[in-house]
PDB file of C-alpha atoms in Angstrom:
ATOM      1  CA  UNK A   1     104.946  12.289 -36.073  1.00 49.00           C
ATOM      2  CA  UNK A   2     106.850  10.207 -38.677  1.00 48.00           C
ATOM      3  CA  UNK A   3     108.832   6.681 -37.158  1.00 47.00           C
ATOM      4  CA  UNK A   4     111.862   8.393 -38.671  1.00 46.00           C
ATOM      5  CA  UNK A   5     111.260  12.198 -36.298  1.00 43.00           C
ATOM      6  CA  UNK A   6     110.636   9.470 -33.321  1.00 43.00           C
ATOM      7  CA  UNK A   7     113.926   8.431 -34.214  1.00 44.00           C
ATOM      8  CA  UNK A   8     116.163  11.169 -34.081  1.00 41.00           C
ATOM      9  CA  UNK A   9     113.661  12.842 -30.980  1.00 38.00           C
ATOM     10  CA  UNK A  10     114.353   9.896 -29.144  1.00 36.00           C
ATOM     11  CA  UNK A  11     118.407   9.837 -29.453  1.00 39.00           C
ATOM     12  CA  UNK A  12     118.996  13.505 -28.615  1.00 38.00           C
ATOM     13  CA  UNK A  13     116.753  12.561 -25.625  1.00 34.00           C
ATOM     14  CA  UNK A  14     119.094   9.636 -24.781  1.00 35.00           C
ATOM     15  CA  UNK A  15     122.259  11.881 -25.108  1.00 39.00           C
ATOM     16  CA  UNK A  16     121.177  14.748 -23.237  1.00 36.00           C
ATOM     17  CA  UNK A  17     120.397  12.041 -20.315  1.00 39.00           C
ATOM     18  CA  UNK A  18     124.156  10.896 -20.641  1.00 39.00           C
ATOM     19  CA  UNK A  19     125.084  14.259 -20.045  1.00 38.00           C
ATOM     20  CA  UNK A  20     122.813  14.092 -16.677  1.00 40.00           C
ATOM     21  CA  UNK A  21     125.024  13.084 -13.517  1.00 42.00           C
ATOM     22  CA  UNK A  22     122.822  11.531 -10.416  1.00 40.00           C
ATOM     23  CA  UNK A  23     124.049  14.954  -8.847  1.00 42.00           C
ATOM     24  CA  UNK A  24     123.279  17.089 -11.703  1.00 44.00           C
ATOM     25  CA  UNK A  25     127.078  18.372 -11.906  1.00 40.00           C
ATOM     26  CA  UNK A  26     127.436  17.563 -15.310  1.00 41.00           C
ATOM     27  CA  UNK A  27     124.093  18.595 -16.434  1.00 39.00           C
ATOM     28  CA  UNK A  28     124.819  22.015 -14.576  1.00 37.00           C
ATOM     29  CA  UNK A  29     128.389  22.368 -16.477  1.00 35.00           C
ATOM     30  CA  UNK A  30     127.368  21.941 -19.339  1.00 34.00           C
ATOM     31  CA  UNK A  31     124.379  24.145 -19.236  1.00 34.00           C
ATOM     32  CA  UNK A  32     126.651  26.920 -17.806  1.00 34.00           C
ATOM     33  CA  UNK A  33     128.880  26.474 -21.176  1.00 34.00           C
ATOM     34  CA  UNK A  34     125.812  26.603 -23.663  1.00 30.00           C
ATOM     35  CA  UNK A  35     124.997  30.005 -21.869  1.00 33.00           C
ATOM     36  CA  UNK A  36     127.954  32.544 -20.527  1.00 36.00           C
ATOM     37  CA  UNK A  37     127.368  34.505 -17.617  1.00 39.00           C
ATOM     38  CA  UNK A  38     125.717  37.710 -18.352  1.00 52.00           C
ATOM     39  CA  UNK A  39     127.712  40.851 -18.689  1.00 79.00           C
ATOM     40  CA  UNK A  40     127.576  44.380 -16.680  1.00 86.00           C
ATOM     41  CA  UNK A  41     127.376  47.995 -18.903  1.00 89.00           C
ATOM     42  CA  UNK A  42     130.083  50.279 -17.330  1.00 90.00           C
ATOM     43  CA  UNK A  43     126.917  51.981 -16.467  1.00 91.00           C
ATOM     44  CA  UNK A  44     124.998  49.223 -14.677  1.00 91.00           C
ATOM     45  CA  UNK A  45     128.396  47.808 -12.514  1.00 92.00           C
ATOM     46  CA  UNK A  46     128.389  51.508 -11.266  1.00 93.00           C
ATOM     47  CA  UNK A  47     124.684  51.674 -10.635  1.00 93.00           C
ATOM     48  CA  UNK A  48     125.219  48.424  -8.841  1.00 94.00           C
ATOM     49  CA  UNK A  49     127.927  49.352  -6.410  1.00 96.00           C
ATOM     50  CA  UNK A  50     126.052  50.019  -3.138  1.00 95.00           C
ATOM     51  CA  UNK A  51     125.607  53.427  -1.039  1.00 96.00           C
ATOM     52  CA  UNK A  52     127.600  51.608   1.988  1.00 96.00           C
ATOM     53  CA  UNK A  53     129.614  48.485   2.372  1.00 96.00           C
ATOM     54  CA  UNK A  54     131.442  47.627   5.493  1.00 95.00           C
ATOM     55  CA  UNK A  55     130.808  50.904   7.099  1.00 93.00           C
ATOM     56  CA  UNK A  56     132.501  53.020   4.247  1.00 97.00           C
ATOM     57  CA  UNK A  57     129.621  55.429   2.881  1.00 96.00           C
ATOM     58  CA  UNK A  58     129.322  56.468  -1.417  1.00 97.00           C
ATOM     59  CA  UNK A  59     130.816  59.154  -2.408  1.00 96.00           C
ATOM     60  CA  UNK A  60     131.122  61.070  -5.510  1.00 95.00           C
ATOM     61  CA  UNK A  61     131.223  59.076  -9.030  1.00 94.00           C
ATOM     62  CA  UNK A  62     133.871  61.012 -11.648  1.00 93.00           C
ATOM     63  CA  UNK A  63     135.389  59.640 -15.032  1.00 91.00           C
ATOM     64  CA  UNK A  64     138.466  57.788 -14.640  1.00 86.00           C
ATOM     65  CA  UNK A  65     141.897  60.005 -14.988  1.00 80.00           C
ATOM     66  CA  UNK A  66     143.207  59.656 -18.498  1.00 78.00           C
ATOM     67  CA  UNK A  67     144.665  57.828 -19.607  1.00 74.00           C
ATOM     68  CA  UNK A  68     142.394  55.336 -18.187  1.00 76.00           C
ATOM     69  CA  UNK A  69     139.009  55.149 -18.958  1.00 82.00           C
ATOM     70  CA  UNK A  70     135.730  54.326 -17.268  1.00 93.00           C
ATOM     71  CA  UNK A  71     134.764  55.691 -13.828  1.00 95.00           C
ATOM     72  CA  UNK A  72     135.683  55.934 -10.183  1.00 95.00           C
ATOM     73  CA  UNK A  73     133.867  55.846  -7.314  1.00 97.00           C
ATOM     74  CA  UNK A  74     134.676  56.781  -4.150  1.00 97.00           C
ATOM     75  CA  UNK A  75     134.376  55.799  -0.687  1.00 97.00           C
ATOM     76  CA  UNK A  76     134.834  56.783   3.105  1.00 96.00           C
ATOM     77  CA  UNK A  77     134.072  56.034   6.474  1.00 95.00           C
ATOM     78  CA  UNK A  78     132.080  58.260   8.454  1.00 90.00           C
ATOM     79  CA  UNK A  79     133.495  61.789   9.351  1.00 75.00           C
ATOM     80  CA  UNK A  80     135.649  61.954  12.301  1.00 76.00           C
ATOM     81  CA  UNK A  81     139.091  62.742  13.234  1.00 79.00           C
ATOM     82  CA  UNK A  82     140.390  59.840  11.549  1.00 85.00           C
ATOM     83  CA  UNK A  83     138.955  57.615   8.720  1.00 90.00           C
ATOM     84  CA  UNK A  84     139.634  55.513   5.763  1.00 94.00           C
ATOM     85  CA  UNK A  85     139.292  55.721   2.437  1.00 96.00           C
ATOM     86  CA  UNK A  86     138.468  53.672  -0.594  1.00 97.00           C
ATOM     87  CA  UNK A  87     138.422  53.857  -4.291  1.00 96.00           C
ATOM     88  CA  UNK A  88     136.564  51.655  -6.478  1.00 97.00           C
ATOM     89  CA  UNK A  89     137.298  51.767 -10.569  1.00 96.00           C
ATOM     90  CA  UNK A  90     135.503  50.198 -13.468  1.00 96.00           C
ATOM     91  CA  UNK A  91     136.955  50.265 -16.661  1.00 94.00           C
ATOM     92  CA  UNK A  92     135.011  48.310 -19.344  1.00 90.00           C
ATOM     93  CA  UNK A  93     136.609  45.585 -21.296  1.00 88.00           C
ATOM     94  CA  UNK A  94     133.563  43.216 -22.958  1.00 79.00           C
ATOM     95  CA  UNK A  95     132.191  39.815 -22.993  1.00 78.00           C
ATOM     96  CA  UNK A  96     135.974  38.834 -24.110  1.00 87.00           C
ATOM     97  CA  UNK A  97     137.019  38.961 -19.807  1.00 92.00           C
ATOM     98  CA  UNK A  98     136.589  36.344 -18.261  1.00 93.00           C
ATOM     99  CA  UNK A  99     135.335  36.365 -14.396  1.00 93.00           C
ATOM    100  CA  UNK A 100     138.167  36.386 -12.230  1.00 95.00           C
ATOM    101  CA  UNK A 101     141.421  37.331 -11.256  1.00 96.00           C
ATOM    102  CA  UNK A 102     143.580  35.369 -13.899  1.00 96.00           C
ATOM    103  CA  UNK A 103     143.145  36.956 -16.625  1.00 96.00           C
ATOM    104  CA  UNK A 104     146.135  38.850 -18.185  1.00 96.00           C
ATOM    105  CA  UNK A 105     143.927  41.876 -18.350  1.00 95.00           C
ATOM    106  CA  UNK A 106     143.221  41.035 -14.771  1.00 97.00           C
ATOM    107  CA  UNK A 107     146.652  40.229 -13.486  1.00 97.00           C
ATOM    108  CA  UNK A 108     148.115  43.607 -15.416  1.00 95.00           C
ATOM    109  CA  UNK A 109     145.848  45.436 -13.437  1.00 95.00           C
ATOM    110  CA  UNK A 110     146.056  44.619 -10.214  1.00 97.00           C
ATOM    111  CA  UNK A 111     150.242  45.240 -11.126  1.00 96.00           C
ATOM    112  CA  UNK A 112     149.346  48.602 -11.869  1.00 93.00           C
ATOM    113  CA  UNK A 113     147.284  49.042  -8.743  1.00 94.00           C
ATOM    114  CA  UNK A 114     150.186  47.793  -6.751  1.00 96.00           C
ATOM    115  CA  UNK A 115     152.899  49.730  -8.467  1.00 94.00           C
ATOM    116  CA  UNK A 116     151.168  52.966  -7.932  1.00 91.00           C
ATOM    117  CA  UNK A 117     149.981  52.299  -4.463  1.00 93.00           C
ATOM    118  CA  UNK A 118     153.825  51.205  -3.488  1.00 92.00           C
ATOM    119  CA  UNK A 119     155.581  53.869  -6.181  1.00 87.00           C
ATOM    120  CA  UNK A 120     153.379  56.542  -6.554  1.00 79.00           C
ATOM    121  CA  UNK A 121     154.312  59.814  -7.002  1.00 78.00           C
ATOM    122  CA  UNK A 122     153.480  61.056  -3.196  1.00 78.00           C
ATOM    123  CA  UNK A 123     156.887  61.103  -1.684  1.00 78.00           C
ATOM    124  CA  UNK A 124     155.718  61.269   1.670  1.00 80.00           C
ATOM    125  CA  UNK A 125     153.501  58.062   1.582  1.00 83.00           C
ATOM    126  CA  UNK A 126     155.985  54.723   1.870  1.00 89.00           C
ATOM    127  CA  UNK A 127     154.053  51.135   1.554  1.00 94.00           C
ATOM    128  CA  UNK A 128     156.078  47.869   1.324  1.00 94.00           C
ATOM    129  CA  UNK A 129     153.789  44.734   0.497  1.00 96.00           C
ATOM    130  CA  UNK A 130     152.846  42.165   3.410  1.00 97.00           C
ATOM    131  CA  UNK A 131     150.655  39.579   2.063  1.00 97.00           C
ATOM    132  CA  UNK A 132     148.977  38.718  -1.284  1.00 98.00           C
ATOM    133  CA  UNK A 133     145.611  36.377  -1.053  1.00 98.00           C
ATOM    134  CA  UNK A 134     143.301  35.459  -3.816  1.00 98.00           C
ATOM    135  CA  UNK A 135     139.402  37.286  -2.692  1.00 97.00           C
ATOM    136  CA  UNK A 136     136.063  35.462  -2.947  1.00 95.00           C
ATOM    137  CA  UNK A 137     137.220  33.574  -6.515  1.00 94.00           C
ATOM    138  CA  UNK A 138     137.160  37.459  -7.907  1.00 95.00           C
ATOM    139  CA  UNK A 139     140.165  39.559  -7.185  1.00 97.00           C
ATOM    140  CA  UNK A 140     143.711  39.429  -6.215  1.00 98.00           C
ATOM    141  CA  UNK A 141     144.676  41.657  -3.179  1.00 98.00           C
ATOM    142  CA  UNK A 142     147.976  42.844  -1.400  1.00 98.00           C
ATOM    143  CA  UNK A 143     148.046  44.414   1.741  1.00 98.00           C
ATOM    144  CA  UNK A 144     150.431  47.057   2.464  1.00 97.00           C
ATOM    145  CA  UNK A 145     151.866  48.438   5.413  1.00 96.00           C
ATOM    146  CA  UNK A 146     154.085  51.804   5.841  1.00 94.00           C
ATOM    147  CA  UNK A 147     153.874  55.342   6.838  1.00 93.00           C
ATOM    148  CA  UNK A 148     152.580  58.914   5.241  1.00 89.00           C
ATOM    149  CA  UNK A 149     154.632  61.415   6.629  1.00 88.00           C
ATOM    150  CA  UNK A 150     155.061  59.810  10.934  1.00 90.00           C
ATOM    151  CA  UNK A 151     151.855  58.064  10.327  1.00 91.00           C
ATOM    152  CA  UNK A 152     151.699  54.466  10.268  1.00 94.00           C
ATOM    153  CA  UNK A 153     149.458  53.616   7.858  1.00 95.00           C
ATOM    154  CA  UNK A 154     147.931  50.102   5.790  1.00 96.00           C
ATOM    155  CA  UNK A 155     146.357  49.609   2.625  1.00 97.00           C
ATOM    156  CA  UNK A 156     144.802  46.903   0.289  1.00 98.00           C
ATOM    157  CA  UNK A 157     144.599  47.035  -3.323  1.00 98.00           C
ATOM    158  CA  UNK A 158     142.875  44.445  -5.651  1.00 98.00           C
ATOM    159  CA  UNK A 159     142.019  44.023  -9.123  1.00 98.00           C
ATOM    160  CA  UNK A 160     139.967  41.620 -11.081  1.00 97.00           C
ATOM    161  CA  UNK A 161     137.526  40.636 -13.851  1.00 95.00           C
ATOM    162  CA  UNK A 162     133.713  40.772 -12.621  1.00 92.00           C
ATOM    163  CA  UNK A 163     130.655  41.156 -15.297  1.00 89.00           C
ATOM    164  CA  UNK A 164     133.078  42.046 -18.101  1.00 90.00           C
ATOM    165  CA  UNK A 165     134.579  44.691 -16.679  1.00 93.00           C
ATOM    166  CA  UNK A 166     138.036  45.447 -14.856  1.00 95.00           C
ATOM    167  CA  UNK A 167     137.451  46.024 -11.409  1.00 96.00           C
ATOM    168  CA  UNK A 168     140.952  47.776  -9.433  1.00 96.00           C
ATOM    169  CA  UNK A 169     139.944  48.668  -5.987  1.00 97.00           C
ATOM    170  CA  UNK A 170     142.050  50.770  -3.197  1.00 97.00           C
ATOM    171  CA  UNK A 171     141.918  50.997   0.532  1.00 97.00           C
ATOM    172  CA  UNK A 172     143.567  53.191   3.031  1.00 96.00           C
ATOM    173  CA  UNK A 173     143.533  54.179   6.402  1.00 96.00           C
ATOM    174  CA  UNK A 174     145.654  54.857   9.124  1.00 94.00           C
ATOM    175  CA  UNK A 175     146.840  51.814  11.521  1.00 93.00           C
ATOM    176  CA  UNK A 176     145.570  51.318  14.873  1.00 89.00           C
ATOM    177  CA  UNK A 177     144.403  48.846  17.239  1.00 86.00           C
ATOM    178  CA  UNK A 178     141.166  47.798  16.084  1.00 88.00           C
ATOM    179  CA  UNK A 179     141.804  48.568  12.872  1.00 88.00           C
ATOM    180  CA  UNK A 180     139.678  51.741  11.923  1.00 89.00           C
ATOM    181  CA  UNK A 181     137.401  49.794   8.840  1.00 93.00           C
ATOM    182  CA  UNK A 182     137.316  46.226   7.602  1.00 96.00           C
ATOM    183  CA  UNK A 183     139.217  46.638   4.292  1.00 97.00           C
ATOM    184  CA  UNK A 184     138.404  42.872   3.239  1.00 97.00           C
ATOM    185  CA  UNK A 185     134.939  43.092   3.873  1.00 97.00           C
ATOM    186  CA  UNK A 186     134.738  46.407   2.179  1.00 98.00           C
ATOM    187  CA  UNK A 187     136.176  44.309  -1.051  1.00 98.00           C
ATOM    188  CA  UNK A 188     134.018  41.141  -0.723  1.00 97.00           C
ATOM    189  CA  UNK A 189     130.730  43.723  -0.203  1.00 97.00           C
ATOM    190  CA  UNK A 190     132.014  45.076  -3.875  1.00 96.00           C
ATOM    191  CA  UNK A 191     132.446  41.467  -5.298  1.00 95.00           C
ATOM    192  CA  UNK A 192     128.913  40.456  -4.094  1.00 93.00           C
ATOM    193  CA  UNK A 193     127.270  43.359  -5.315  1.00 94.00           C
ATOM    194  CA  UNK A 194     128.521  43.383  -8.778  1.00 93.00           C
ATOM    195  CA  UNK A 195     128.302  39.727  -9.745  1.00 87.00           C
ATOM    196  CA  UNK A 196     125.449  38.657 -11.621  1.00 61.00           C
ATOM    197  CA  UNK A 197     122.808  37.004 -10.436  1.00 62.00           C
TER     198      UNK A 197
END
């Protein structure tokens, strides 16, 4: 190798170990820049949701109601005189989304989530929003409180940016004393399955 190649070999070796914490944060960071996270096919984030997640069981897979697009999946508890329900939808957006609930893609959709979960057009189903928490550094999620027809019932919607695609997600289930399902874990068992490893 000529003095000169040497050279230059030997100062990108020297800057790369600037780069290098004693912890390897930086070297970590800036590795994670050079190469994005990969992203999910509408097709593989569906494939990857699992057959059960916090006791709620898979359900039938159908194309989003226009004029969305993308798919829903849903979910339910076992059969029995009273269960809950979920719905899970993936619309696609691209490599452009970033991870995350902050996005305005993100943050849009979780507002529409909300608005039709608290307005929609069932007139006997009244929710009022209790509480709004960030989820596992992935969605944002309300839970709701409020009645269908006499029966009290809660709910929790979320929304957020996982593997390039927008994730809005829907639980509901009438109230009692232990609650019938575990609505947050139901969510975080969606956010671990469809990140990226």
């Amino acid at each position: 190798m000529a003095p000169a190649s040497r050279g230059g070999c030997l100062a990108a070796l020297l800057a790369l170990a600037a780069c290098v914490q004693p912890d390897g944060t930086e070297a970590a960071s800036t590795l994670a820049a050079v190469a994005p996270a990969p992203r999910l096919s509408l097709q593989d984030a569906a494939a990857r949701l699992p057959a059960q997640a916090a006791g709620f069981l898979r359900g039938q897979t159908l194309p989003a109601r226009p004029p969305a697009t993308g798919q829903e999946v849903a979910y339910a508890t076992a059969a029995s005189r009273q269960r809950a329900a979920a719905a899970v939808k993936l619309a696609p957006v691209g490599a452009d989304l970033p991870d995350g609930p902050d996005s305005p893609a993100a943050s849009a959709a979780f507002q529409a989530e909300l608005h039709e979960a608290v307005q929609g057009r069932d007139r006997a189903r009244h929710l009022r929003e209790v509480r709004r928490f960030p989820l596992d550094s992935a969605f944002t999620c309300a839970a709701l409180e409020g009645t269908y027809g006499r029966q009290p019932v809660e709910a929790l919607v979320c929304a957020g940016g996982v593997g390039g695609n927008l994730v809005r997600l829907k639980v509901s289930m009438p109230k009692q004393q232990p609650a019938l399902a575990d609505a947050q874990g139901f969510a975080s068992a969606i956010i671990a399955a469809l990140r990226t490893r």
